[in-house]
PDB file of C-alpha atoms in Angstrom:
ATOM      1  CA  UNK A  38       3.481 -54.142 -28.573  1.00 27.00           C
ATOM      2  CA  UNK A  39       5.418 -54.594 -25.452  1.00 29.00           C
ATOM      3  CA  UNK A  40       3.896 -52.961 -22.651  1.00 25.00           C
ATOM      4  CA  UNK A  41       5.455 -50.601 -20.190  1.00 25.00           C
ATOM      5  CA  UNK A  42       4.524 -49.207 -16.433  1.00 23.00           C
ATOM      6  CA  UNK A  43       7.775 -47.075 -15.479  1.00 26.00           C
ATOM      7  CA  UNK A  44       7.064 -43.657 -15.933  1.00 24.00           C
ATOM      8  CA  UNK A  45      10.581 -41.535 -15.649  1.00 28.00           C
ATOM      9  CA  UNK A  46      11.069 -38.150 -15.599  1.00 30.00           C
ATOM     10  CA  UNK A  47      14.185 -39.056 -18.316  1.00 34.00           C
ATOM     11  CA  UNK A  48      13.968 -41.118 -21.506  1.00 39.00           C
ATOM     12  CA  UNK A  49      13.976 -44.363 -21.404  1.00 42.00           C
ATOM     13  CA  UNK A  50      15.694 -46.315 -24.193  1.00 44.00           C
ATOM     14  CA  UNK A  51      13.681 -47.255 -27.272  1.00 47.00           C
ATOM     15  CA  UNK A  52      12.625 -50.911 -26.863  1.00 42.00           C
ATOM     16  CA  UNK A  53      11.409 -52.641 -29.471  1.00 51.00           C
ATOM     17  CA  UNK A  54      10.777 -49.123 -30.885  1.00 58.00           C
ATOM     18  CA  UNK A  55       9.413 -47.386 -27.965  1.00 61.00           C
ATOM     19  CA  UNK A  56      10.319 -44.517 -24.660  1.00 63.00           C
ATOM     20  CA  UNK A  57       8.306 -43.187 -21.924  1.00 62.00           C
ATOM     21  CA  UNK A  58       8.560 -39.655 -21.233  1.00 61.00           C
ATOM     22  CA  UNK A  59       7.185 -38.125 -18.317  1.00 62.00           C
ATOM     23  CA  UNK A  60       4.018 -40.216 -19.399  1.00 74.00           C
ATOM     24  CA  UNK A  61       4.429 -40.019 -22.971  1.00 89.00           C
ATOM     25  CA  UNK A  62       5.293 -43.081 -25.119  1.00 93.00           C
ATOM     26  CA  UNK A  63       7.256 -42.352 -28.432  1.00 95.00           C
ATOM     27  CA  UNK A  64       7.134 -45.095 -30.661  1.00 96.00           C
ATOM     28  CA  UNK A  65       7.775 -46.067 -34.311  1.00 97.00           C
ATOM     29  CA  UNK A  66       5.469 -45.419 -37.014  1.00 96.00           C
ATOM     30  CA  UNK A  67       3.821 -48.233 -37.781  1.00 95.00           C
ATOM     31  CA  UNK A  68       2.018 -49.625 -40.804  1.00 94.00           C
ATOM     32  CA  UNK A  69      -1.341 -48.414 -39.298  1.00 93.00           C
ATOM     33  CA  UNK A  70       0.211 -45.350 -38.764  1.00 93.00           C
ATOM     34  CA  UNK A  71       0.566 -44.260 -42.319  1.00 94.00           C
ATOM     35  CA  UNK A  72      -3.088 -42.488 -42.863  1.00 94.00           C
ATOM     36  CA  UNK A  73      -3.086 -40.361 -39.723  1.00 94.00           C
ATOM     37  CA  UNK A  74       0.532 -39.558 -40.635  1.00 96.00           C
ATOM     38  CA  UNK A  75      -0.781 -37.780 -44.027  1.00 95.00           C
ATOM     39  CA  UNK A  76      -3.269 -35.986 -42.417  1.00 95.00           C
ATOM     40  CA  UNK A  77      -1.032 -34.759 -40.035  1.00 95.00           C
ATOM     41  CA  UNK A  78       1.733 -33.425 -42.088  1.00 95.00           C
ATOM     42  CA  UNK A  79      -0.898 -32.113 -44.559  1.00 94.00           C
ATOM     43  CA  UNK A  80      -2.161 -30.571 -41.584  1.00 94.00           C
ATOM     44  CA  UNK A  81       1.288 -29.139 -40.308  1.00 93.00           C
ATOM     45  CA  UNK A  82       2.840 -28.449 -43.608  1.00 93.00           C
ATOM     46  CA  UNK A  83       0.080 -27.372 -46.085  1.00 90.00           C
ATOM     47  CA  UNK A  84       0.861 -30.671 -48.388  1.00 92.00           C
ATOM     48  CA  UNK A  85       2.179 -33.785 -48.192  1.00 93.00           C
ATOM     49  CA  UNK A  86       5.414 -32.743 -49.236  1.00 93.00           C
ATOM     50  CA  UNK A  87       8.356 -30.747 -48.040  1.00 94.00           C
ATOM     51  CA  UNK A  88      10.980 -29.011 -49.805  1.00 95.00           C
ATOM     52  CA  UNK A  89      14.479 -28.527 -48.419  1.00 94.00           C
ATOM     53  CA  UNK A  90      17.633 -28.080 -49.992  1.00 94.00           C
ATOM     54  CA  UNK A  91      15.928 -28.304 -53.412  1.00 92.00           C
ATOM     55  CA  UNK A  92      14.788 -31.576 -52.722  1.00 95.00           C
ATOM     56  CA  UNK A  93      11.111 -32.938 -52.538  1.00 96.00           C
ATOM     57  CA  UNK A  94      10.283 -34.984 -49.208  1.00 96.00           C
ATOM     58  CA  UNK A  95       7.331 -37.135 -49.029  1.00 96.00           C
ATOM     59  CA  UNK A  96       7.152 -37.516 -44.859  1.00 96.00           C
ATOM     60  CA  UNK A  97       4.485 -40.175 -45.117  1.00 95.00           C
ATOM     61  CA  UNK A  98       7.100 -42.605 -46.817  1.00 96.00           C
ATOM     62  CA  UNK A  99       9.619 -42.135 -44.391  1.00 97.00           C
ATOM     63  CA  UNK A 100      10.320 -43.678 -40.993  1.00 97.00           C
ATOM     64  CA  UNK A 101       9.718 -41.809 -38.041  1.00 98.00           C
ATOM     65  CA  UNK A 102       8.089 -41.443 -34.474  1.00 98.00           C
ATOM     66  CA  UNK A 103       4.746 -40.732 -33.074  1.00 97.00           C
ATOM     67  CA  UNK A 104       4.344 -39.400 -29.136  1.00 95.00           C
ATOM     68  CA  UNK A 105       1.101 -40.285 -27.915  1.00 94.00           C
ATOM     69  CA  UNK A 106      -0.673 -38.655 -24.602  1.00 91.00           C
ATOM     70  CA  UNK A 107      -2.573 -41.937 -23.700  1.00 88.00           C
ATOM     71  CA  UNK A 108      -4.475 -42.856 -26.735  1.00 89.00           C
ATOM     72  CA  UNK A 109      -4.098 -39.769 -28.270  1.00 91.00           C
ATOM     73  CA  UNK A 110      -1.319 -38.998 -30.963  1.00 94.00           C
ATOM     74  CA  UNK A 111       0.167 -35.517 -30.073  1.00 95.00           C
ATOM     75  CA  UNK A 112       3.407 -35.193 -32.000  1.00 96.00           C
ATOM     76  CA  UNK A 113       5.535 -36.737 -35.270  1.00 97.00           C
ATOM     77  CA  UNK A 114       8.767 -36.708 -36.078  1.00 98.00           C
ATOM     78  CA  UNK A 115      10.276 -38.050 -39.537  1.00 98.00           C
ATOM     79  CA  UNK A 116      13.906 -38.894 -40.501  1.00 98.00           C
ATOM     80  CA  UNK A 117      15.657 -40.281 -43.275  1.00 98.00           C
ATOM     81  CA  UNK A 118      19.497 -42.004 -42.931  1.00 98.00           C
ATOM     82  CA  UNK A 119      21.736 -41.497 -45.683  1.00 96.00           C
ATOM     83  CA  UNK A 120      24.955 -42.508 -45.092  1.00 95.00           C
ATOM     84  CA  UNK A 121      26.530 -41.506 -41.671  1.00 97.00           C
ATOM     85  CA  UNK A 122      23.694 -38.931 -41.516  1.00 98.00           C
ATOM     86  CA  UNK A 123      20.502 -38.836 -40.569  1.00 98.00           C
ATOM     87  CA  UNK A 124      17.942 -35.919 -41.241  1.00 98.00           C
ATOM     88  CA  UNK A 125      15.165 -34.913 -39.390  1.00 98.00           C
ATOM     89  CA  UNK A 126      12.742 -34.338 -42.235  1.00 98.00           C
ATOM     90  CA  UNK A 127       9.627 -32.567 -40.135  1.00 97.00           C
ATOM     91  CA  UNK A 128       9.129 -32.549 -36.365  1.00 97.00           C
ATOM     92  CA  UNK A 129       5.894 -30.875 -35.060  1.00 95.00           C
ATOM     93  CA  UNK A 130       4.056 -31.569 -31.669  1.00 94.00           C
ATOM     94  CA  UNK A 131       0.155 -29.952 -30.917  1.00 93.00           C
ATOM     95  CA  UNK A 132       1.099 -29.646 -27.197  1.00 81.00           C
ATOM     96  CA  UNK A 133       3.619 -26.985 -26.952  1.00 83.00           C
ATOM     97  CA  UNK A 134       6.008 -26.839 -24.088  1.00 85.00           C
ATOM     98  CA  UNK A 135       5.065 -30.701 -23.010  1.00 86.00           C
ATOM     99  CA  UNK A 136       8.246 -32.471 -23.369  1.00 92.00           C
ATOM    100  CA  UNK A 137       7.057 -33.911 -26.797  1.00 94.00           C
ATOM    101  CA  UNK A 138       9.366 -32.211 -29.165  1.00 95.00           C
ATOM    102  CA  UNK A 139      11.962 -33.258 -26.853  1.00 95.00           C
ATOM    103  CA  UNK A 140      10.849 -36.666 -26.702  1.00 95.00           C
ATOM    104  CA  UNK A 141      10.736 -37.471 -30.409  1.00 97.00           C
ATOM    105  CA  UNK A 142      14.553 -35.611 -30.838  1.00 97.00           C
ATOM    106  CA  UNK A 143      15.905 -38.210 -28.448  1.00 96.00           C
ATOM    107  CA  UNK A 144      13.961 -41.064 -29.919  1.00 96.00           C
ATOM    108  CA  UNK A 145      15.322 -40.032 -33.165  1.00 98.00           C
ATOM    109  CA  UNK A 146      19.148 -38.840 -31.709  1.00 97.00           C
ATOM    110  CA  UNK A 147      18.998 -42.714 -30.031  1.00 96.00           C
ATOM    111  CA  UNK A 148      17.822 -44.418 -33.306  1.00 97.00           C
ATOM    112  CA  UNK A 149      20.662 -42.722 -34.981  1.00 98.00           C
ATOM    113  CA  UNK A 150      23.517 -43.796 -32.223  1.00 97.00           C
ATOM    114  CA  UNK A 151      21.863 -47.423 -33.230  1.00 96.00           C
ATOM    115  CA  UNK A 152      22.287 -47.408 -37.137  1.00 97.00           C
ATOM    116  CA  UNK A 153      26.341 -45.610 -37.300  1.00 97.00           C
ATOM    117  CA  UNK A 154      25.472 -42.535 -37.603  1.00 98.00           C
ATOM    118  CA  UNK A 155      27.422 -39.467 -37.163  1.00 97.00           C
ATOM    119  CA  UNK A 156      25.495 -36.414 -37.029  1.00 97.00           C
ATOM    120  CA  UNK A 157      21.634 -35.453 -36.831  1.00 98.00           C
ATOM    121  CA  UNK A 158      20.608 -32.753 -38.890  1.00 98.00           C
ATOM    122  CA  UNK A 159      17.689 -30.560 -40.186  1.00 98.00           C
ATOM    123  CA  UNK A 160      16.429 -27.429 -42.338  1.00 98.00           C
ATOM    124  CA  UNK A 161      14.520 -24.531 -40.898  1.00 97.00           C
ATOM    125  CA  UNK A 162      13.728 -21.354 -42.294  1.00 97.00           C
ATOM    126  CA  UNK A 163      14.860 -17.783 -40.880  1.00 97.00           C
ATOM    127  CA  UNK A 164      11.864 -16.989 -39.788  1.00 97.00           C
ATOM    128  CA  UNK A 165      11.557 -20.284 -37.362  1.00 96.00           C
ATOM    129  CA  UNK A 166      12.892 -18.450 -34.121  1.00 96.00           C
ATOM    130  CA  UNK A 167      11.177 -20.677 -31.643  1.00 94.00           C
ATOM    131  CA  UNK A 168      12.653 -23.829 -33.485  1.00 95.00           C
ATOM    132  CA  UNK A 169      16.147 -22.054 -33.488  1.00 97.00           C
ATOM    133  CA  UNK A 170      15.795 -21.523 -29.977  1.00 96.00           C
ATOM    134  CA  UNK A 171      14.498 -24.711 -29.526  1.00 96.00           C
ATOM    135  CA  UNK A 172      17.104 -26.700 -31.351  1.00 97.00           C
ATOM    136  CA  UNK A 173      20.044 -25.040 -29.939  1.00 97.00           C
ATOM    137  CA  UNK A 174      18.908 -25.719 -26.456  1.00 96.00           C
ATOM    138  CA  UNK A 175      19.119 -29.694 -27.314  1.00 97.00           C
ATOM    139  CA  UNK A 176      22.805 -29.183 -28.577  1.00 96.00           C
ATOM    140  CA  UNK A 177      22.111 -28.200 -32.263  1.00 98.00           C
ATOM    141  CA  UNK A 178      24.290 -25.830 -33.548  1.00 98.00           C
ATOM    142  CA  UNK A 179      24.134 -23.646 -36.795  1.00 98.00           C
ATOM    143  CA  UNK A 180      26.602 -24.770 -39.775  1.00 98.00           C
ATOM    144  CA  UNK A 181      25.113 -23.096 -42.985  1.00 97.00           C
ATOM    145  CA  UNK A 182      22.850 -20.901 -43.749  1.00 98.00           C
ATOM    146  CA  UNK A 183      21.790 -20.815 -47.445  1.00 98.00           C
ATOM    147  CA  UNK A 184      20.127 -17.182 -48.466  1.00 98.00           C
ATOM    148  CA  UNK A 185      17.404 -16.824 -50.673  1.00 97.00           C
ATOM    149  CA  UNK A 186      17.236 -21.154 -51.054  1.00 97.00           C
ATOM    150  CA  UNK A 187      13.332 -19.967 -50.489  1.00 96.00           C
ATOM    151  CA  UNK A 188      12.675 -18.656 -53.939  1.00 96.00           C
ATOM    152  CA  UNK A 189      13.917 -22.186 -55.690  1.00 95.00           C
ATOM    153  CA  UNK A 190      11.857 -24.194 -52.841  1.00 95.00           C
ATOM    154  CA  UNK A 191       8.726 -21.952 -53.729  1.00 95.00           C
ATOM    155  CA  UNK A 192       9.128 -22.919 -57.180  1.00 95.00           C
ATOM    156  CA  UNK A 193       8.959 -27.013 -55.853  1.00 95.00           C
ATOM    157  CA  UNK A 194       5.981 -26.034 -53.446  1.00 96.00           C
ATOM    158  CA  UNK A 195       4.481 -22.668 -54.424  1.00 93.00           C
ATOM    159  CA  UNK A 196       2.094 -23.152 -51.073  1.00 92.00           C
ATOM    160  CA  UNK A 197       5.354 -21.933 -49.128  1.00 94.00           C
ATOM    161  CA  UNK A 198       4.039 -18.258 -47.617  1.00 94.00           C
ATOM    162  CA  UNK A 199       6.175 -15.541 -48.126  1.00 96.00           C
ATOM    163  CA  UNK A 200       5.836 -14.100 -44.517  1.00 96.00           C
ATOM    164  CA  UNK A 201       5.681 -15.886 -41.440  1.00 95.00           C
ATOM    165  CA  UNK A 202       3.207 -15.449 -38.965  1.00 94.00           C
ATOM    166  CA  UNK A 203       5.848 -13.273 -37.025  1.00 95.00           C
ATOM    167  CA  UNK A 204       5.458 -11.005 -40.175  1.00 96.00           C
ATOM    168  CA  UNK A 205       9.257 -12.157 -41.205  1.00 97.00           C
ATOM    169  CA  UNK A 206      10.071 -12.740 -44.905  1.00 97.00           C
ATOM    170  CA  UNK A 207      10.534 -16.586 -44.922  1.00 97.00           C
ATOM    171  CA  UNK A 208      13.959 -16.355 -47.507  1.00 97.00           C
ATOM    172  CA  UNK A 209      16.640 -18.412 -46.095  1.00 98.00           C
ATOM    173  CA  UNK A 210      17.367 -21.839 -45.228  1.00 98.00           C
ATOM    174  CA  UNK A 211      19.465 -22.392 -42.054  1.00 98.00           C
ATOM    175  CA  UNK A 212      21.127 -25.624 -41.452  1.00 98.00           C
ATOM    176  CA  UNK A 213      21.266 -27.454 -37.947  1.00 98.00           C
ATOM    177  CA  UNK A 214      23.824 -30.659 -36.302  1.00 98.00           C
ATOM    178  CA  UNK A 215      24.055 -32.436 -33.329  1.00 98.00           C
ATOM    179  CA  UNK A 216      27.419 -33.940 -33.394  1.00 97.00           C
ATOM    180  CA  UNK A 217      26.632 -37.795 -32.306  1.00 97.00           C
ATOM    181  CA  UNK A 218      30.131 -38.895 -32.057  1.00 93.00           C
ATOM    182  CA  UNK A 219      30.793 -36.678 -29.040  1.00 84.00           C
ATOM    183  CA  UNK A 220      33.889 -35.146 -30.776  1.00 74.00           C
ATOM    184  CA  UNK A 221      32.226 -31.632 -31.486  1.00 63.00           C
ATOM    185  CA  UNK A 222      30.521 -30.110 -28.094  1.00 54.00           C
ATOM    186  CA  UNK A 223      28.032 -27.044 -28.338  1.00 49.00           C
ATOM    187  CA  UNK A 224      27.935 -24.993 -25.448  1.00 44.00           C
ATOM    188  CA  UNK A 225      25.220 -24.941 -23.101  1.00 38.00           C
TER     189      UNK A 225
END
């Protein structure tokens, strides 16, 4: 593992599979990484599998980052390439408003640049305002929005809740991009 001492207040580029943030290093998942990785989505996502788009994820076989606070893992992200597109598959941090979510999106966005690919892209569900928010503030922007795509995904994952904690009905899927080829600009 290459070791680093410049803290920036902006990413760094991965090297060797790893940023500094502010303090935080984002690195690749490694081998060893694969146990606390199941706990954690278990933890995050009630299973060790998502559904989106009808499909069945399994985020512990994926690649993916891991944003540590010292010695201390505080956030995941996992992504699967397919093609000239690359999906974020989950993304969840346990320090809030820290720069980690942030962190693992431009890991991820700067991964993508590296293997060809053209956009980055993810699910969320209707009820997900703070990730809408979220999202749009790092240039995401909202192409599709599939109603009801909860009641199949229920049927793939029946621990999927009906309401949110916000007391919303969780019923749609919304689909987010982040144009990597510069052609398509979101406003900001």
């Amino acid at each position: 593992m290459a070791t680093h001492r410049n803290y920036t207040t902006r990413s760094a580029s991965l090297v060797g599979g790893e940023s500094f943030v502010n303090g935080l290093l984002v690195r690749s998942i490694e081998a060893s990484d694969r146990n606390w990785v199941e706990f954690f989505v278990k933890s995050h996502w009630g299973s060790e599998i998502v559904v989106a788009k009808g499909r069945v994820l399994r985020p512990v076989e994926l690649d993916g980052f891991v944003g540590f606070n010292g010695k201390n893992p505080v956030g995941l992200l996992t992504y699967r390439i397919e093609g000239p597109d690359c999906e974020i598959v989950t993304i969840d941090s346990i320090a809030q408003g820290e720069g980690v979510g942030t962190a693992l999106i431009n890991a991820v966005r700067e991964r993508a640049k590296v293997k060809g690919c053209r956009r980055l892209w993810l699910i969320t569900t209707n009820d997900n305002l703070n990730a809408l928010g979220f999202y749009q503030k790092r240039g995401f922007r909202l192409i599709a929005i599939y109603p009801d795509a909860l009641e199949a995904s229920r049927k793939l994952k029946p621990q999927i809740s009906i309401k949110a904690a916000n007391s919303i009905s969780i019923r749609d899927e919304l689909e987010l991009e982040l144009d990597l080829t510069g052609q398509r600009q979101g406003i900001f």
